[in-house]
XYZ file of N, CA and C in Angstrom:
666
model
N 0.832 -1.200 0.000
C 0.000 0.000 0.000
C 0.873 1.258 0.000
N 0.285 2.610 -0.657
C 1.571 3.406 -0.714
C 0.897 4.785 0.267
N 1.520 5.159 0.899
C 1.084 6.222 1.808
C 0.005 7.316 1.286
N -1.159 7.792 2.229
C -1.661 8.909 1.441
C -1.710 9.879 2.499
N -1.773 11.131 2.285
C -1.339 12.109 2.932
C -2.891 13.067 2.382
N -3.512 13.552 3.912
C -4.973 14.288 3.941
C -4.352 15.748 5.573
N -4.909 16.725 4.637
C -4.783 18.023 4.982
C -6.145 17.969 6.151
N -5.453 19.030 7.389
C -6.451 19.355 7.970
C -5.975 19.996 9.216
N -6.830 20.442 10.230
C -6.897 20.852 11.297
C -6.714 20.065 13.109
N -5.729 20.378 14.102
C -6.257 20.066 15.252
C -6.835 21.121 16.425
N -7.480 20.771 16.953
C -7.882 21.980 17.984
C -7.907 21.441 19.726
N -7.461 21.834 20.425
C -7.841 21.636 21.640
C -7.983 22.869 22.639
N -7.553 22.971 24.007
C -8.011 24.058 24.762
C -6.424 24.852 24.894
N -5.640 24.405 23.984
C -4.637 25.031 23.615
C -4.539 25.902 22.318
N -5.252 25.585 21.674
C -5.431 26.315 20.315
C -5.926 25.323 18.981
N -5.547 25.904 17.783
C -5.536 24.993 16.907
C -4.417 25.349 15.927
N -4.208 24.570 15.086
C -2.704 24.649 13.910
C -3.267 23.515 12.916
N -2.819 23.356 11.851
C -2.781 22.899 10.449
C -1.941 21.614 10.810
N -2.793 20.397 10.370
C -1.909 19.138 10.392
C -1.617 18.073 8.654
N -0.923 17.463 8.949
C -1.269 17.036 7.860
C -1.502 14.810 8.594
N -2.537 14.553 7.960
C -3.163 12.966 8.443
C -1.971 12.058 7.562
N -1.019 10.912 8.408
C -0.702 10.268 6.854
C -1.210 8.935 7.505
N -1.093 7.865 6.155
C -1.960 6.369 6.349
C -1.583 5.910 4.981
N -1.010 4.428 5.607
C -0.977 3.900 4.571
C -2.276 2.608 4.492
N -3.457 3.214 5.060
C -4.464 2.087 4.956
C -4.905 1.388 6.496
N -3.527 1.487 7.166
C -3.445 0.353 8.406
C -3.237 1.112 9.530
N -1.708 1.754 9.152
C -1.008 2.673 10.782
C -1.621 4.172 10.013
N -1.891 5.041 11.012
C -2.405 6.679 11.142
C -0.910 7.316 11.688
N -0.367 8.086 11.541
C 0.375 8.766 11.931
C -0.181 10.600 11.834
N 0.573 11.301 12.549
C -0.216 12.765 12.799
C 1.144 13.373 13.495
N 1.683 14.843 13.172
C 2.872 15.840 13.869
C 1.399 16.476 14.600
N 1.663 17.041 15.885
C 0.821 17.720 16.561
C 2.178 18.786 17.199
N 2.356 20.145 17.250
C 2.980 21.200 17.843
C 4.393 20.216 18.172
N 5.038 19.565 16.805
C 6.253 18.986 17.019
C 6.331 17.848 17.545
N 5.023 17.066 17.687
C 5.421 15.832 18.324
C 4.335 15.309 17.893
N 5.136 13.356 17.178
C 4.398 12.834 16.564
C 3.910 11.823 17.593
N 2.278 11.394 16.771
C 1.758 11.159 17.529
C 1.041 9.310 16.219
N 1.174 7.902 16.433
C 0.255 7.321 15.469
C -0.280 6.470 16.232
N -1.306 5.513 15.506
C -1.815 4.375 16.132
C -2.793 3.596 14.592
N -3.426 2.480 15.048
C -4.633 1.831 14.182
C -5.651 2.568 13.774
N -6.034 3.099 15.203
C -7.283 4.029 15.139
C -7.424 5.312 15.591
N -8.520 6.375 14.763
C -8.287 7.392 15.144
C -8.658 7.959 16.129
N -9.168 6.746 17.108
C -9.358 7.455 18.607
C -7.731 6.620 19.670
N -6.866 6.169 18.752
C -5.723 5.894 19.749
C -4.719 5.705 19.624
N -4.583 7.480 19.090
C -2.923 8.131 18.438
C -2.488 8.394 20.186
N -1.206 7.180 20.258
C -0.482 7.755 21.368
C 0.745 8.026 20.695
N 1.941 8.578 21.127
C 3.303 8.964 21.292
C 3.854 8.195 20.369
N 4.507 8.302 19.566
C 5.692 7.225 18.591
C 6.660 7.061 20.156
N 6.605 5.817 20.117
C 7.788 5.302 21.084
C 9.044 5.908 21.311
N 9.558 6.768 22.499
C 10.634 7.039 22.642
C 10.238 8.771 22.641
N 9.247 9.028 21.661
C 9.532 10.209 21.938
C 8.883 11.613 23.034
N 9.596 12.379 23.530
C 8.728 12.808 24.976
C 7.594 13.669 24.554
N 6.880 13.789 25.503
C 5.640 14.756 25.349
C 5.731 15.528 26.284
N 6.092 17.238 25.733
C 5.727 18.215 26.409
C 4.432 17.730 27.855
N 5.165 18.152 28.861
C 3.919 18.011 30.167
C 2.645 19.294 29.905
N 1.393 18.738 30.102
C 0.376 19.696 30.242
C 0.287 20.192 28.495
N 0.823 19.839 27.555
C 0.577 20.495 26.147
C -0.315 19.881 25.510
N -0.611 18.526 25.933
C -1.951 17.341 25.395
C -2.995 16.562 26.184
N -4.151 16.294 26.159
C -4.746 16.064 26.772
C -4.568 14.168 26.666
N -3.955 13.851 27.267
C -4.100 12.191 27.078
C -4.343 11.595 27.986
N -5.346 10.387 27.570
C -5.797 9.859 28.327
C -5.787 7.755 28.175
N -5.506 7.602 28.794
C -4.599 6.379 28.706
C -3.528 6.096 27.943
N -2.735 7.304 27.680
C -1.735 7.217 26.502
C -2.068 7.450 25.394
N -3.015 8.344 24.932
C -3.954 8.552 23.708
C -3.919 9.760 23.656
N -4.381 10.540 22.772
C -5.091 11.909 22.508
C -6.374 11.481 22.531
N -6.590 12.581 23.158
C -8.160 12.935 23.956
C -8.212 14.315 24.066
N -9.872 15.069 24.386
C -10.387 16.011 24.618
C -9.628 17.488 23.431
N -9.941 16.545 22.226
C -9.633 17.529 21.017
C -10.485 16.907 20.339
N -9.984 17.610 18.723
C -10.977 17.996 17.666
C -10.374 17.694 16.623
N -10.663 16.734 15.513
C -9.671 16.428 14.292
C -10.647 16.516 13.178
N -10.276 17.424 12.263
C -10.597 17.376 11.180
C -10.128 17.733 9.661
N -10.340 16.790 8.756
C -9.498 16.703 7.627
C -10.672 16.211 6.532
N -10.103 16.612 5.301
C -10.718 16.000 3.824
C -9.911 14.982 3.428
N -10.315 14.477 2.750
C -9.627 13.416 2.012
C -10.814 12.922 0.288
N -10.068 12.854 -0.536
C -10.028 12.297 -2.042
C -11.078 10.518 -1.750
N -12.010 10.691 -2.419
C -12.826 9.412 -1.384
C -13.522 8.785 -3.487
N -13.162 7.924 -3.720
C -13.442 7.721 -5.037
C -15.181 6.939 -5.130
N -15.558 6.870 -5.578
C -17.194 6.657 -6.057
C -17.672 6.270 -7.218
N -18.425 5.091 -7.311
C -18.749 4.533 -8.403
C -20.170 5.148 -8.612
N -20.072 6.160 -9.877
C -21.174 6.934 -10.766
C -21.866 6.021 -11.837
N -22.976 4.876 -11.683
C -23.206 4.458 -12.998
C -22.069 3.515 -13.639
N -20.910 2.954 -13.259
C -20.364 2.127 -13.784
C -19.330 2.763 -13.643
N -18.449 4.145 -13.620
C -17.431 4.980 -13.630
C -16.909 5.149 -12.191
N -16.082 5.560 -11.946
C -15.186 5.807 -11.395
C -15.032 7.240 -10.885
N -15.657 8.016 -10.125
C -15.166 9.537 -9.494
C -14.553 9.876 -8.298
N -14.146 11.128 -8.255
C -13.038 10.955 -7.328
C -14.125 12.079 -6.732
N -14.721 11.706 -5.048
C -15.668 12.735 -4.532
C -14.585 12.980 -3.417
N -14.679 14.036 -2.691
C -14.282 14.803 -1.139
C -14.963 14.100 0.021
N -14.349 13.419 1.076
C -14.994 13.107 1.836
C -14.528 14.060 3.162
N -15.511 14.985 3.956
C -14.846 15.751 5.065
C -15.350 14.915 5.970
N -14.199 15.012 7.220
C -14.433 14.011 8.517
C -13.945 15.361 9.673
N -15.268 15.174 10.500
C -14.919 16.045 12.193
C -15.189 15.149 13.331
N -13.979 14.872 13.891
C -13.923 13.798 15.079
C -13.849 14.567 15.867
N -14.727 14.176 17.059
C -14.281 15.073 18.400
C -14.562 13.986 19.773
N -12.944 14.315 19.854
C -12.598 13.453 21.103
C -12.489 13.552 22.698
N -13.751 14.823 22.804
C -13.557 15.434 23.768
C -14.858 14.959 25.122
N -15.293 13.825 24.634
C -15.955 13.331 25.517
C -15.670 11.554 25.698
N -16.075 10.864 26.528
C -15.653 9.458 26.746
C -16.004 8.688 25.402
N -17.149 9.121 24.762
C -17.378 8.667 23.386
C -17.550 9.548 22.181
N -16.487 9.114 21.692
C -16.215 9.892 20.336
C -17.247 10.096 19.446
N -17.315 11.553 18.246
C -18.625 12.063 18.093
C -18.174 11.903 16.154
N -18.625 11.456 15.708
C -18.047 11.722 14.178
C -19.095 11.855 13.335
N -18.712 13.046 11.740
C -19.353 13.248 11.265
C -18.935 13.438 9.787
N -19.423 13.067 8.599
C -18.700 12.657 7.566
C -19.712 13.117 6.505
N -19.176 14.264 5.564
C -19.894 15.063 4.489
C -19.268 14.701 3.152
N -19.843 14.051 2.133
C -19.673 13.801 1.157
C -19.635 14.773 0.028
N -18.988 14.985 -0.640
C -18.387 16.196 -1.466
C -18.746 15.937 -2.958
N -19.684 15.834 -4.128
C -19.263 15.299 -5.485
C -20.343 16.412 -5.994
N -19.751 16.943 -7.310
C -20.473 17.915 -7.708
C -21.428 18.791 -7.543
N -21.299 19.749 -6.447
C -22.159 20.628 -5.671
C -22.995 20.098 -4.663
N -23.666 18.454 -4.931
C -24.106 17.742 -3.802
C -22.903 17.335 -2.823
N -24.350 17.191 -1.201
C -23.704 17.045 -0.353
C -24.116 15.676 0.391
N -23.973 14.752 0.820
C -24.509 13.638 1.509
C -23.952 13.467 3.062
N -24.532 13.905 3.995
C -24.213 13.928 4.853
C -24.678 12.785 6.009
N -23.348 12.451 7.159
C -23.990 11.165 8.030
C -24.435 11.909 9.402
N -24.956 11.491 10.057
C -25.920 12.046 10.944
C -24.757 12.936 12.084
N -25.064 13.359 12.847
C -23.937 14.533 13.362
C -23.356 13.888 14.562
N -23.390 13.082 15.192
C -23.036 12.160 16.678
C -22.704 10.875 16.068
N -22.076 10.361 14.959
C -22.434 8.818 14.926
C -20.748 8.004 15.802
N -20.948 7.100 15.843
C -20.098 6.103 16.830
C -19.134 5.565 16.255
N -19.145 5.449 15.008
C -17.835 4.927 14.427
C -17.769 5.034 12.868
N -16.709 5.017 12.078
C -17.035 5.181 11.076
C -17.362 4.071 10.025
N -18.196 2.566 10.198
C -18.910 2.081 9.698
C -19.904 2.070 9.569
N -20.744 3.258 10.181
C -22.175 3.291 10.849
C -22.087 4.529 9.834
N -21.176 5.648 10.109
C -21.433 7.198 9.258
C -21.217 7.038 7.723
N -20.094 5.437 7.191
C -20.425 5.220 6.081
C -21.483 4.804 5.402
N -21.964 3.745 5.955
C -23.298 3.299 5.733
C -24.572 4.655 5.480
N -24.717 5.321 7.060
C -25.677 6.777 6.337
C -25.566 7.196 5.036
N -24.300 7.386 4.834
C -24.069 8.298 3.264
C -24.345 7.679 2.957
N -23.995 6.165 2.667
C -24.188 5.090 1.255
C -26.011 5.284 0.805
N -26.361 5.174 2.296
C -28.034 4.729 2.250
C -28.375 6.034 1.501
N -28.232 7.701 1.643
C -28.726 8.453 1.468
C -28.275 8.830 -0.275
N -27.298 8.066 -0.739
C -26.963 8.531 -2.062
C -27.484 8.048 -3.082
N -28.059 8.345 -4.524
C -28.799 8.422 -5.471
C -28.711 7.249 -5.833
N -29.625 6.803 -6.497
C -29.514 5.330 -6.931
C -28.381 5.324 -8.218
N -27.615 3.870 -7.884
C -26.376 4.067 -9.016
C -25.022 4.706 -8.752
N -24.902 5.212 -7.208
C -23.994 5.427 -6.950
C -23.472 5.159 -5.406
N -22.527 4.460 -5.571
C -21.392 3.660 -4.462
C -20.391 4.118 -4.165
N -20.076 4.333 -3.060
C -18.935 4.046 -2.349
C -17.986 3.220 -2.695
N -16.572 3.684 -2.759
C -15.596 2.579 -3.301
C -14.304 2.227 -2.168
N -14.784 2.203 -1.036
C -14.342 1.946 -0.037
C -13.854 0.309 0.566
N -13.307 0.655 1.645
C -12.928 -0.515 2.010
C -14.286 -1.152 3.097
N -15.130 -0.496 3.436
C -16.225 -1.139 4.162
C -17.110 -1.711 3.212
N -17.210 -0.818 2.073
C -18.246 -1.320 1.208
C -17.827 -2.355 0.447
N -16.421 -3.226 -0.029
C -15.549 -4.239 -0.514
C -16.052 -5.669 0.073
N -16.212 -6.698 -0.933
C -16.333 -7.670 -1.396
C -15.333 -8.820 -0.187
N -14.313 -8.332 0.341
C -13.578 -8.701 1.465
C -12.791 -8.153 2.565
N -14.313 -7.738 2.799
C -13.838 -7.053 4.199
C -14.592 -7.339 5.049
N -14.183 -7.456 6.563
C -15.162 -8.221 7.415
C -14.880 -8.027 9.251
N -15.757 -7.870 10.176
C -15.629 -7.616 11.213
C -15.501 -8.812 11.838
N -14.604 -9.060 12.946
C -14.706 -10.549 13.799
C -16.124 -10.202 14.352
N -16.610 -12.134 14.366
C -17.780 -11.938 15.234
C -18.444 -11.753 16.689
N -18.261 -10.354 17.275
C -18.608 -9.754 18.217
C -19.271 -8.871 18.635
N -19.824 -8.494 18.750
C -21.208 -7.489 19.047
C -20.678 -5.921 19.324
N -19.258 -5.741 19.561
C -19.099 -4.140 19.706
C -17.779 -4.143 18.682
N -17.689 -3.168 18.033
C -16.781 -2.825 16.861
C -16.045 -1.199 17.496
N -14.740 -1.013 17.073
C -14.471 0.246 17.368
C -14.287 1.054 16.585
N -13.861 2.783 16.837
C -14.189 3.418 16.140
C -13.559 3.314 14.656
N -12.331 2.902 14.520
C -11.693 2.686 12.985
C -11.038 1.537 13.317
N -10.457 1.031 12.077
C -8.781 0.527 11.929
C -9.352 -1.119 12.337
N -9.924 -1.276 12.772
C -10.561 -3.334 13.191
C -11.230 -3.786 11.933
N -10.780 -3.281 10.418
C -11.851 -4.089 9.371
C -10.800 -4.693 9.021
N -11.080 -6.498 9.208
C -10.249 -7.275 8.656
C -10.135 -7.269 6.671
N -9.329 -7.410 6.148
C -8.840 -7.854 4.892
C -8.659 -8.842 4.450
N -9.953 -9.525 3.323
C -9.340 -10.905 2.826
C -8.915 -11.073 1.498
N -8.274 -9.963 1.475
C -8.006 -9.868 -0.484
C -7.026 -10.886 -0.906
N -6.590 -11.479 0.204
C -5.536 -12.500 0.150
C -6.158 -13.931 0.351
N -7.219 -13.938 0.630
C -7.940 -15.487 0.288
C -9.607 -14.937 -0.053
N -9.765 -14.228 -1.683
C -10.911 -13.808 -1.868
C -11.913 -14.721 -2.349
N -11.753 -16.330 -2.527
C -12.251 -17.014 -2.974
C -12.800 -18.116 -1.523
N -12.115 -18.182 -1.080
C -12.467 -18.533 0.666
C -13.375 -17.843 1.161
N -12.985 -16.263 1.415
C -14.163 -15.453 1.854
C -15.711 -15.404 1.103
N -15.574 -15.466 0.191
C -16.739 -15.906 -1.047
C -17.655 -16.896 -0.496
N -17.090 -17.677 0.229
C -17.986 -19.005 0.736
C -18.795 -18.737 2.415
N -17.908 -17.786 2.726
C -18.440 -17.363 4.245
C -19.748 -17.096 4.287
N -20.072 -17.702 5.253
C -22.026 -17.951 5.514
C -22.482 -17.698 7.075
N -21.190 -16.996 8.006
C -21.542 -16.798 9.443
C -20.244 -16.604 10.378
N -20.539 -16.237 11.138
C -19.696 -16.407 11.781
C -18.529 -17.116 12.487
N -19.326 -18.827 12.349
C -18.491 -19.775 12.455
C -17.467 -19.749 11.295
N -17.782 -19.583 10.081
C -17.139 -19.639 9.110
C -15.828 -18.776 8.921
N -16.285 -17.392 9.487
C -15.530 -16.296 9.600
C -14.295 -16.692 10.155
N -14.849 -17.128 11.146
C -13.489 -17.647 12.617
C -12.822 -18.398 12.059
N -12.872 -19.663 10.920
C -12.637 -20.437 10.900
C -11.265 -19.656 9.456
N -11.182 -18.903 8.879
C -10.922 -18.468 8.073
C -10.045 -17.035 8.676
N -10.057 -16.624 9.754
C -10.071 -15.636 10.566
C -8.409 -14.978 9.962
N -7.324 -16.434 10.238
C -6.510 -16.124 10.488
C -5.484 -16.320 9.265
N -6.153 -16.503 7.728
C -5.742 -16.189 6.704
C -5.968 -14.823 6.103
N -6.659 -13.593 7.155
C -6.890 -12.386 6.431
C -4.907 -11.902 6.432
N -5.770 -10.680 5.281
C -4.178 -10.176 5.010
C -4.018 -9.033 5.898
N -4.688 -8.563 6.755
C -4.441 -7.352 7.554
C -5.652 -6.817 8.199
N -5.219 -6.200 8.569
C -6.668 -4.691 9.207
C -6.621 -3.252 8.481
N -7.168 -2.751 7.888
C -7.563 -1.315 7.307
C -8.407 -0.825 7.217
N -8.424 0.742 7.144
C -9.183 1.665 7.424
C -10.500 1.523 7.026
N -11.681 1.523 7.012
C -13.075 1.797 6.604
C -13.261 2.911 5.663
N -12.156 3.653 5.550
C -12.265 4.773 4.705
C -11.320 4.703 3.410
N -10.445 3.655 3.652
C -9.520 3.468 2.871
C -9.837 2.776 1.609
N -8.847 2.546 -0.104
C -9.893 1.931 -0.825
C -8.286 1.538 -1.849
N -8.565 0.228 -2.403
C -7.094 -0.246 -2.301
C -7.864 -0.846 -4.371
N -6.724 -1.237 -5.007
C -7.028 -1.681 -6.428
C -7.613 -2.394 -6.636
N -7.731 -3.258 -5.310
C -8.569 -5.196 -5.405
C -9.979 -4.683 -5.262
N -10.548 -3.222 -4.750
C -11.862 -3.319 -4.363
C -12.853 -3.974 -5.464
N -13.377 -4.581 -5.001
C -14.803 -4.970 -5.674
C -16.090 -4.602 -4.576
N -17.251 -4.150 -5.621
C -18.410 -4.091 -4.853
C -18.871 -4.614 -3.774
N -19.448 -4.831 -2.487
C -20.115 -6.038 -1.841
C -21.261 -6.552 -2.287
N -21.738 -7.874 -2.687
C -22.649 -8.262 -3.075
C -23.989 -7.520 -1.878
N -25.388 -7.650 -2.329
C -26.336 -6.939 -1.459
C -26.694 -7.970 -0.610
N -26.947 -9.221 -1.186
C -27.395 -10.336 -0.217
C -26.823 -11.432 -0.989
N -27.210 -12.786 -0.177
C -26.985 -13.796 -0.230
C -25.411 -14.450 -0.507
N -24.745 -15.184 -1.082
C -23.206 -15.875 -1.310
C -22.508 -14.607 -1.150
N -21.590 -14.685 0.252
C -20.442 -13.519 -0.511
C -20.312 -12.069 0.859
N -21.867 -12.512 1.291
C -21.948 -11.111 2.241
C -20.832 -11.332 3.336
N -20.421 -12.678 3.959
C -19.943 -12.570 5.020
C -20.547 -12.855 5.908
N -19.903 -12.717 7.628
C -20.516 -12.453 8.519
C -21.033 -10.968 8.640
N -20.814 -10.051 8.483
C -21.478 -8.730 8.442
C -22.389 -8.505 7.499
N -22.653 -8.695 6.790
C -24.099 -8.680 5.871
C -23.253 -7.707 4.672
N -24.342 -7.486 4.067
C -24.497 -6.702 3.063
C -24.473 -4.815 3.430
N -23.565 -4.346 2.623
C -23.309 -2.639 2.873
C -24.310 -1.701 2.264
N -24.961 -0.783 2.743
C -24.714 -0.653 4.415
C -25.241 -1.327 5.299
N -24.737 -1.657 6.941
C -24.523 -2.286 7.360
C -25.948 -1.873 8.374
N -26.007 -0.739 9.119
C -26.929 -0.498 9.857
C -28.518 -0.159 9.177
N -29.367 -0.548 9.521
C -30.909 0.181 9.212
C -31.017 1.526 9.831
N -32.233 2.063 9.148
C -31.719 3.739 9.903
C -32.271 3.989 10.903
């Protein structure tokens, strides 16, 4: 996977400054006022190992950033009718309460598709958009992909836990539950972003052969 690099903002009760997001799909990395900060997910950017953190300059909380505000665009591609477009996806995380608040505005030719203003993670705020966008047009994401899949457990977190089976896509093809999932668990090729969207994507089927243990995208009813 080759790094992508998304412009944006941090804010806390210190101020705010211009960041830039990088990801290569899997690890998040982030400079905050000279000190880098990565992790899986974007609620648990702690410290790059080794390096110190100004006392009192960040709000962290179990070794995390907490009680701030992240927001950035990013290049989010979309299937128009059979084509290929490249739409804006804006994301405002705010990490300033015990549960993180996210909100995700879809950008493609003067329309806007927006996910509800509090949602819990970003498989839930993808899904809104997906549901709310015109017939004939998809998401070309890694949630909405043909092999991608959550272990089977009843709470999911906010990013970075969507397994990858682009490396046994003909295996995953056969998955019919959860038992199946497990059983297959430990031939995925990785974990990546929900927002992320890689060359192998293919559509997710809507129902039946193929959905997985997570069903068919989108994932939540409204």
């Amino acid at each position: 996977m080759t790094d992508e690099s998304w412009a944006g903002w941090y804010r806390d009760r210190h101020g705010s400054e211009a960041v830039i997001l990088t990801t290569d799909g899997q690890q998040l990395r982030i400079r905050v006022r000279g000190t880098d900060f990565e992790g899986a997910s974007f609620d648990g950017l702690g410290p790059v190992a080794g390096v110190p953190v100004p006392e009192g300059l960040f709000g962290l909380v179990d070794g995390v950033l907490d009680d701030c505000v992240l927001e950035w665009d990013l290049p989010l591609p979309v299937l128009v009718s059979g084509t290929v477009r490249q739409a804006t996806l804006s994301c405002l995380l705010s990490l300033r309460r015990a549960d993180p608040d996210l909100y995700l505005a879809l950008h493609l030719d003067g329309a806007v598709y927006e996910s509800n203003r509090a949602e819990g993670d970003f498989a839930a705020a993808l899904a809104t958009v997906q549901r709310i966008l015109p017939p004939g047009m998809h998401l070309q994401t890694c949630i909405a992909c043909a092999f991608s899949d959550y272990f089977p457990v009843p709470v999911r977190g906010l990013s970075g836990g969507l397994a990858c089976f682009r490396g046994a896509k003909d295996a995953y093809r056969d998955v019919a539950g959860g038992d199946d999932l497990a059983g297959l668990w430990d031939r995925r090729t990785g974990f990546v972003q929900e927002i992320w969207s890689c060359r192998e994507f293919e559509p997710r089927p809507a129902h039946g052969a193929g959905t997985g243990h997570r069903g068919a995208f989108p994932l939540e009813l409204a």
